[in-house]
Amino acid sequence: MNKDIEIAQQTTLEPIHNIAEQLHLTREDWEPYGQTKAKLSEQLFEKLKHKKSGKIILVTSINPTPAGEGKSTVTVGLGQALNQIGKKAIIALREPSLGPVMGLKGGAAGGGYSQVLPMEDINLHFTGDIHAITTANNALAAFIDNHIHRGNTLQIDARRIEWKRVLDINDRALRQTIIGLGGPKQGVPREDGFTITVASEIMAVLCLATDLQDLKQKLAAIVVGYTFDNQPVTVGDLKVEGALTLLLKDAMKPNLVQTTENTPAIIHGGPFANIAHGCNSIIATKTAAKLADYTVTEAGFGADLGAEKYFHIKSRAGNIQTSAVVIVATVRALKMHGGIAKDKLATENIAALEAGMDNLQKHIETIQAFHVPFVVAINQFPTDTEQETTFIQEWCQERGYEVALTTVWADGGKGGIDLAEKIIAKADGFNSTYQPLYDLDEPLTEKMRKVAQKVYGAHDIELTKSAQEQLRFFEEQGWSNLPVCMAKTQYSLSDNPALLGRPTGFTITIRELRASIGAGFIVALTGDVLTMPGLPAKPAALQMDVGEDGKAKGLF
Amino acid sequence: MNKDIEIAQQTTLEPIHNIAEQLHLTREDWEPYGQTKAKLSEQLFEKLKHKKSGKIILVTSINPTPAGEGKSTVTVGLGQALNQIGKKAIIALREPSLGPVMGLKGGAAGGGYSQVLPMEDINLHFTGDIHAITTANNALAAFIDNHIHRGNTLQIDARRIEWKRVLDINDRALRQTIIGLGGPKQGVPREDGFTITVASEIMAVLCLATDLQDLKQKLAAIVVGYTFDNQPVTVGDLKVEGALTLLLKDAMKPNLVQTTENTPAIIHGGPFANIAHGCNSIIATKTAAKLADYTVTEAGFGADLGAEKYFHIKSRAGNIQTSAVVIVATVRALKMHGGIAKDKLATENIAALEAGMDNLQKHIETIQAFHVPFVVAINQFPTDTEQETTFIQEWCQERGYEVALTTVWADGGKGGIDLAEKIIAKADGFNSTYQPLYDLDEPLTEKMRKVAQKVYGAHDIELTKSAQEQLRFFEEQGWSNLPVCMAKTQYSLSDNPALLGRPTGFTITIRELRASIGAGFIVALTGDVLTMPGLPAKPAALQMDVGEDGKAKGLF
């Protein structure tokens, strides 16, 4: 079996101007970044504003397991399949974070014959968007500490600065730090910590902004900390929203690339799916919808996190209409939800599979609750037996759920044609819009409770004492009308990562609330949420190299 | 008077393919980055290897003062002037660091009608090279801390880690930090600190590497710290030189842009001129020399720092032959060297000017010691009187020094034609090569002494006790044959920034030595050298914005 990077390097890429022409873009609509990448211009969306938007298809999944689900691979494969059956389709994906690429996991650019390319660039620096966010985030941090060092006119309480520095690196040693040491010339000592760049509120802001001026307004609204009098201090108070917007000017432009089958793909933005909303940018998704009849996009993690936030946060902020949902499941992951360990997955086990179907069932019910049609996609792995895949298919058919088997990793778009035909039938037949599970004017606790009960299947929520205090404070600030952004483990429907399948009777503990006023949501943290990953004992970086031919080696 | 950014935004830029064609580059030789920037391919230098190199002209200056000298402006203006008189010329410059742009100083892209463009991009993220260096530097730091956290097989002494994290931000609060707090799951607590990215040894390595494989070897040789047994630990010991090379693959490609008069310019690399050698990359300078008959390049700060390191470090590592040197001086700066305060510079003062000529005289003697012909360029400012400029011209003529008056800020290339004609006469008449002031096989103390005496005019050097210990240790390690990289204040020939003009009888105190084994030099620190700048009370960022038209505002 070829590795992803080998398949990627064997693929003949079209020059990016051919991809742009395929989308009927003129030379003013885009800028090249190398021969196979481009940035779409700021004016493009404005220019296309009055054009009818195509249908948007969201790809989500069951709760992820270490067995792998291949959601991005299915997203890319489905886009390719749509093109193969003569539809004009485009893919809108999140940008991978470099830190994890150096650490443990493979890339986030799909796999096999369903990848976005050039995968080396996309998984590394790409067009620099994440670096621009790192810079803007850390410039803001420096402005804050400089303000305090220079006399602290705003009376910022150094113990209550919420704004953290970031790096796009898995760097455990930076989680908890003390900065500003060395005496009066070096700054004001205080506790601090770094998160990974994609967890920065600026990333969430960029993904939810509809244009540059909206970006600037949202940046200005970011609350970076509190005064000694407990009043919020914003970026606008520091008067640096213009400088931050300038630093993000190019990062706001969506990136155009292509897949292994030369299908156009827009890759833009990648907010952390637990601390933030985990979807690619609104501007990318909306631009894509103007350029094609079908846009295939995805949301981070399982439907309990990604799809919920996609519908409640991204779709609301961008007024996005979604026509159909693909729920990706794999035999391997369902068997893990049925109680089987990772090293036993290669053996056929119908009983475990049957036990694990509960997890899929819950996510189906969630999508049904949003009132959007869906198709279940079984993303086939080489170890799956025919009996196993047949079992899932029959299970779906018995319940009246549309289901398709996909082999897009091995076969590219061809392996997703059945899925493509079935999802189009759903999307084309759907003219209404989704129904949110809560209204914005409900109290924050009620919003959290509804997500916990309707999406996770929890008995109820429970707020810790400090979360209750924060809640009261946030309500006093007038932040009650914002949507909630749940920060929860992706591995379980509950807040306990060990509870696979479909747990019941559990309570979701809301440990802490955080105000992402720029992004426009209140983060509710359940359990421990890690915002700065660490490196494993043997980082993936140890295998990486550049060959004598100048090509990337060992990337995956 | 128009601001730099207004002039820049009023300039009509040629599409970058026109600039590339002007240099007879084929489509395989470069990659576009937007409409007006490009990266030159890895193969280009290899392809041009057997072509005869053009003449290289170095632009240096007197000791800089707060009055401004305009060395980059003269460099750009001279390149434009050479083209105006029908010569095929190219400019090879350093890339500005973003941190200082947000803080106090203007850009480092020239000024007026002698700028490299697009100045907004060049002064901000440009093509991402510095971000790639930040990433590689900090990935290495994370690998080091992860190695210790995972059991520390290499026995790295956490108290003796020399490798610092970096950001391209002026962030005083990060100068001295404690990291790894929070218990056994968060890493190993230790003292640490951040420097600005351009002070990273990786930046110096990139600028001194001749190709990707050479880059990898140099990266592997970097000493990141020492073991409990006092043995050096290298990047090669950590086995991550391949991953770092992969992260720097695109950053190694020189960037092609143009000037306000559409003269081609290559901008690549920008190492800190005190802690490192302060010149743009070898690969950029050598590629430029293959593409034009005259390459105009510059070195950081005054001739005592920049030109000395250019000749002793860069020229040696890259086997670069320099045909002539321009020494930039201004009436204003010379008057400051003559004892006048900054707010009194607008008044004519021949006596002060005469007193300040000493500083110029010393730098002339330095260039003479290297045995390279030179021209003095008086970079004219609006406040200069005719008597003042005439005074400098006559002073030069009396001593047999070629001198030219330039008005390149106001007039572009036209203002540098006299300089262009005079420098060509020098360069074309010179067929020998420069003579270094020390040989590599001399002892390290002798090399430091020779620079101090011959370049600074010092009486002698003095090593602190700890520097003496380091010296012995470095000699034991077999590092004696490396050149020295002096880290000294740029404001004075001495190690005391307050001593302007031409101080005599002083001793240079070598406070500390640092081993930059990857870059291939021993840094000798004199006085306090700041490697992480801070922000001023009113950072330049407060004025920055993006207009409704999407254009950068308030950049300078």
Short mmCIF file of N, CA and C in Angstrom, two decimals, chain B residues 1-54:
data_model
loop_
_atom_site.label_atom_id
_atom_site.label_comp_id
_atom_site.label_asym_id
_atom_site.label_seq_id
_atom_site.Cartn_x
_atom_site.Cartn_y
_atom_site.Cartn_z
N MET B 1 5.80 66.78 1.90
CA MET B 1 6.60 65.61 1.53
C MET B 1 5.74 64.35 1.69
N ASN B 2 5.69 63.55 0.67
CA ASN B 2 4.94 62.31 0.73
C ASN B 2 5.58 61.32 1.69
N LYS B 3 4.76 60.53 2.33
CA LYS B 3 5.28 59.45 3.16
C LYS B 3 5.69 58.28 2.28
N ASP B 4 6.59 57.44 2.82
CA ASP B 4 7.04 56.28 2.07
C ASP B 4 5.87 55.43 1.56
N ILE B 5 4.89 55.20 2.45
CA ILE B 5 3.79 54.31 2.05
C ILE B 5 2.94 54.93 0.96
N GLU B 6 2.83 56.28 0.94
CA GLU B 6 2.06 56.93 -0.11
C GLU B 6 2.79 56.80 -1.46
N ILE B 7 4.09 57.04 -1.42
CA ILE B 7 4.88 56.88 -2.64
C ILE B 7 4.77 55.44 -3.14
N ALA B 8 4.88 54.51 -2.18
CA ALA B 8 4.82 53.09 -2.54
C ALA B 8 3.49 52.75 -3.19
N GLN B 9 2.40 53.25 -2.61
CA GLN B 9 1.08 52.88 -3.13
C GLN B 9 0.74 53.61 -4.42
N GLN B 10 1.48 54.71 -4.70
CA GLN B 10 1.26 55.41 -5.98
C GLN B 10 2.08 54.81 -7.12
N THR B 11 3.04 53.97 -6.78
CA THR B 11 3.92 53.39 -7.80
C THR B 11 3.19 52.29 -8.57
N THR B 12 3.36 52.30 -9.88
CA THR B 12 2.82 51.20 -10.68
C THR B 12 3.85 50.08 -10.74
N LEU B 13 3.49 48.96 -10.16
CA LEU B 13 4.43 47.83 -10.16
C LEU B 13 4.26 47.01 -11.43
N GLU B 14 5.37 46.52 -11.93
CA GLU B 14 5.31 45.55 -13.03
C GLU B 14 4.86 44.20 -12.46
N PRO B 15 4.08 43.43 -13.22
CA PRO B 15 3.84 42.05 -12.78
C PRO B 15 5.20 41.36 -12.62
N ILE B 16 5.30 40.49 -11.64
CA ILE B 16 6.61 39.92 -11.32
C ILE B 16 7.19 39.10 -12.48
N HIS B 17 6.31 38.60 -13.35
CA HIS B 17 6.87 37.83 -14.48
C HIS B 17 7.66 38.74 -15.42
N ASN B 18 7.30 40.02 -15.48
CA ASN B 18 8.09 40.95 -16.30
C ASN B 18 9.49 41.15 -15.71
N ILE B 19 9.55 41.23 -14.39
CA ILE B 19 10.85 41.38 -13.73
C ILE B 19 11.69 40.12 -13.96
N ALA B 20 11.04 38.98 -13.85
CA ALA B 20 11.75 37.72 -14.06
C ALA B 20 12.26 37.62 -15.50
N GLU B 21 11.43 38.05 -16.44
CA GLU B 21 11.85 38.00 -17.84
C GLU B 21 13.02 38.95 -18.11
N GLN B 22 12.97 40.10 -17.45
CA GLN B 22 14.06 41.08 -17.55
C GLN B 22 15.40 40.42 -17.15
N LEU B 23 15.34 39.44 -16.24
CA LEU B 23 16.54 38.73 -15.79
C LEU B 23 16.77 37.44 -16.60
N HIS B 24 15.98 37.28 -17.68
CA HIS B 24 16.07 36.09 -18.54
C HIS B 24 15.80 34.80 -17.78
N LEU B 25 14.91 34.87 -16.81
CA LEU B 25 14.53 33.66 -16.10
C LEU B 25 13.41 32.95 -16.86
N THR B 26 13.46 31.62 -16.88
CA THR B 26 12.38 30.85 -17.49
C THR B 26 11.35 30.51 -16.41
N ARG B 27 10.21 29.99 -16.83
CA ARG B 27 9.11 29.70 -15.89
C ARG B 27 9.48 28.66 -14.83
N GLU B 28 10.51 27.86 -15.09
CA GLU B 28 10.92 26.85 -14.11
C GLU B 28 11.83 27.48 -13.04
N ASP B 29 12.32 28.68 -13.32
CA ASP B 29 13.31 29.28 -12.41
C ASP B 29 12.68 29.98 -11.22
N TRP B 30 11.38 30.19 -11.24
CA TRP B 30 10.77 30.96 -10.16
C TRP B 30 9.31 30.56 -9.97
N GLU B 31 8.79 30.91 -8.80
CA GLU B 31 7.39 30.66 -8.44
C GLU B 31 6.77 31.96 -7.99
N PRO B 32 5.57 32.28 -8.45
CA PRO B 32 4.94 33.53 -8.01
C PRO B 32 4.41 33.43 -6.57
N TYR B 33 4.49 34.53 -5.85
CA TYR B 33 3.83 34.68 -4.54
C TYR B 33 3.04 35.96 -4.64
N GLY B 34 1.82 35.85 -5.06
CA GLY B 34 1.07 37.04 -5.38
C GLY B 34 1.54 37.58 -6.72
N GLN B 35 1.05 38.76 -7.10
CA GLN B 35 1.33 39.31 -8.43
C GLN B 35 2.69 39.99 -8.51
N THR B 36 3.29 40.34 -7.38
CA THR B 36 4.48 41.18 -7.42
C THR B 36 5.64 40.64 -6.57
N LYS B 37 5.54 39.37 -6.17
CA LYS B 37 6.63 38.73 -5.44
C LYS B 37 6.85 37.36 -6.05
N ALA B 38 8.08 36.87 -5.93
CA ALA B 38 8.35 35.51 -6.42
C ALA B 38 9.43 34.88 -5.57
N LYS B 39 9.48 33.56 -5.59
CA LYS B 39 10.61 32.86 -5.00
C LYS B 39 11.40 32.22 -6.13
N LEU B 40 12.72 32.35 -6.04
CA LEU B 40 13.59 31.72 -7.04
C LEU B 40 13.75 30.25 -6.68
N SER B 41 13.83 29.41 -7.68
CA SER B 41 13.83 27.96 -7.44
C SER B 41 15.15 27.49 -6.84
N GLU B 42 15.08 26.32 -6.21
CA GLU B 42 16.28 25.70 -5.65
C GLU B 42 17.33 25.41 -6.73
N GLN B 43 16.84 25.09 -7.91
CA GLN B 43 17.74 24.66 -8.98
C GLN B 43 18.42 25.83 -9.68
N LEU B 44 17.92 27.05 -9.48
CA LEU B 44 18.41 28.17 -10.29
C LEU B 44 19.91 28.38 -10.12
N PHE B 45 20.41 28.40 -8.89
CA PHE B 45 21.82 28.68 -8.70
C PHE B 45 22.67 27.57 -9.33
N GLU B 46 22.23 26.33 -9.15
CA GLU B 46 22.92 25.19 -9.75
C GLU B 46 23.01 25.36 -11.27
N LYS B 47 21.90 25.80 -11.85
CA LYS B 47 21.81 25.99 -13.30
C LYS B 47 22.77 27.09 -13.78
N LEU B 48 22.94 28.12 -12.95
CA LEU B 48 23.75 29.29 -13.34
C LEU B 48 25.21 29.15 -12.92
N LYS B 49 25.52 28.05 -12.27
CA LYS B 49 26.83 27.88 -11.62
C LYS B 49 28.02 28.24 -12.52
N HIS B 50 27.93 27.86 -13.77
CA HIS B 50 29.09 28.05 -14.63
C HIS B 50 29.11 29.40 -15.34
N LYS B 51 28.06 30.17 -15.12
CA LYS B 51 28.00 31.51 -15.70
C LYS B 51 28.95 32.42 -14.91
N LYS B 52 29.55 33.39 -15.61
CA LYS B 52 30.46 34.32 -14.94
C LYS B 52 29.66 35.22 -14.00
N SER B 53 30.17 35.44 -12.80
CA SER B 53 29.48 36.31 -11.86
C SER B 53 29.78 37.77 -12.17
N GLY B 54 28.78 38.62 -11.95
CA GLY B 54 28.99 40.06 -12.09
C GLY B 54 29.73 40.62 -10.88
#
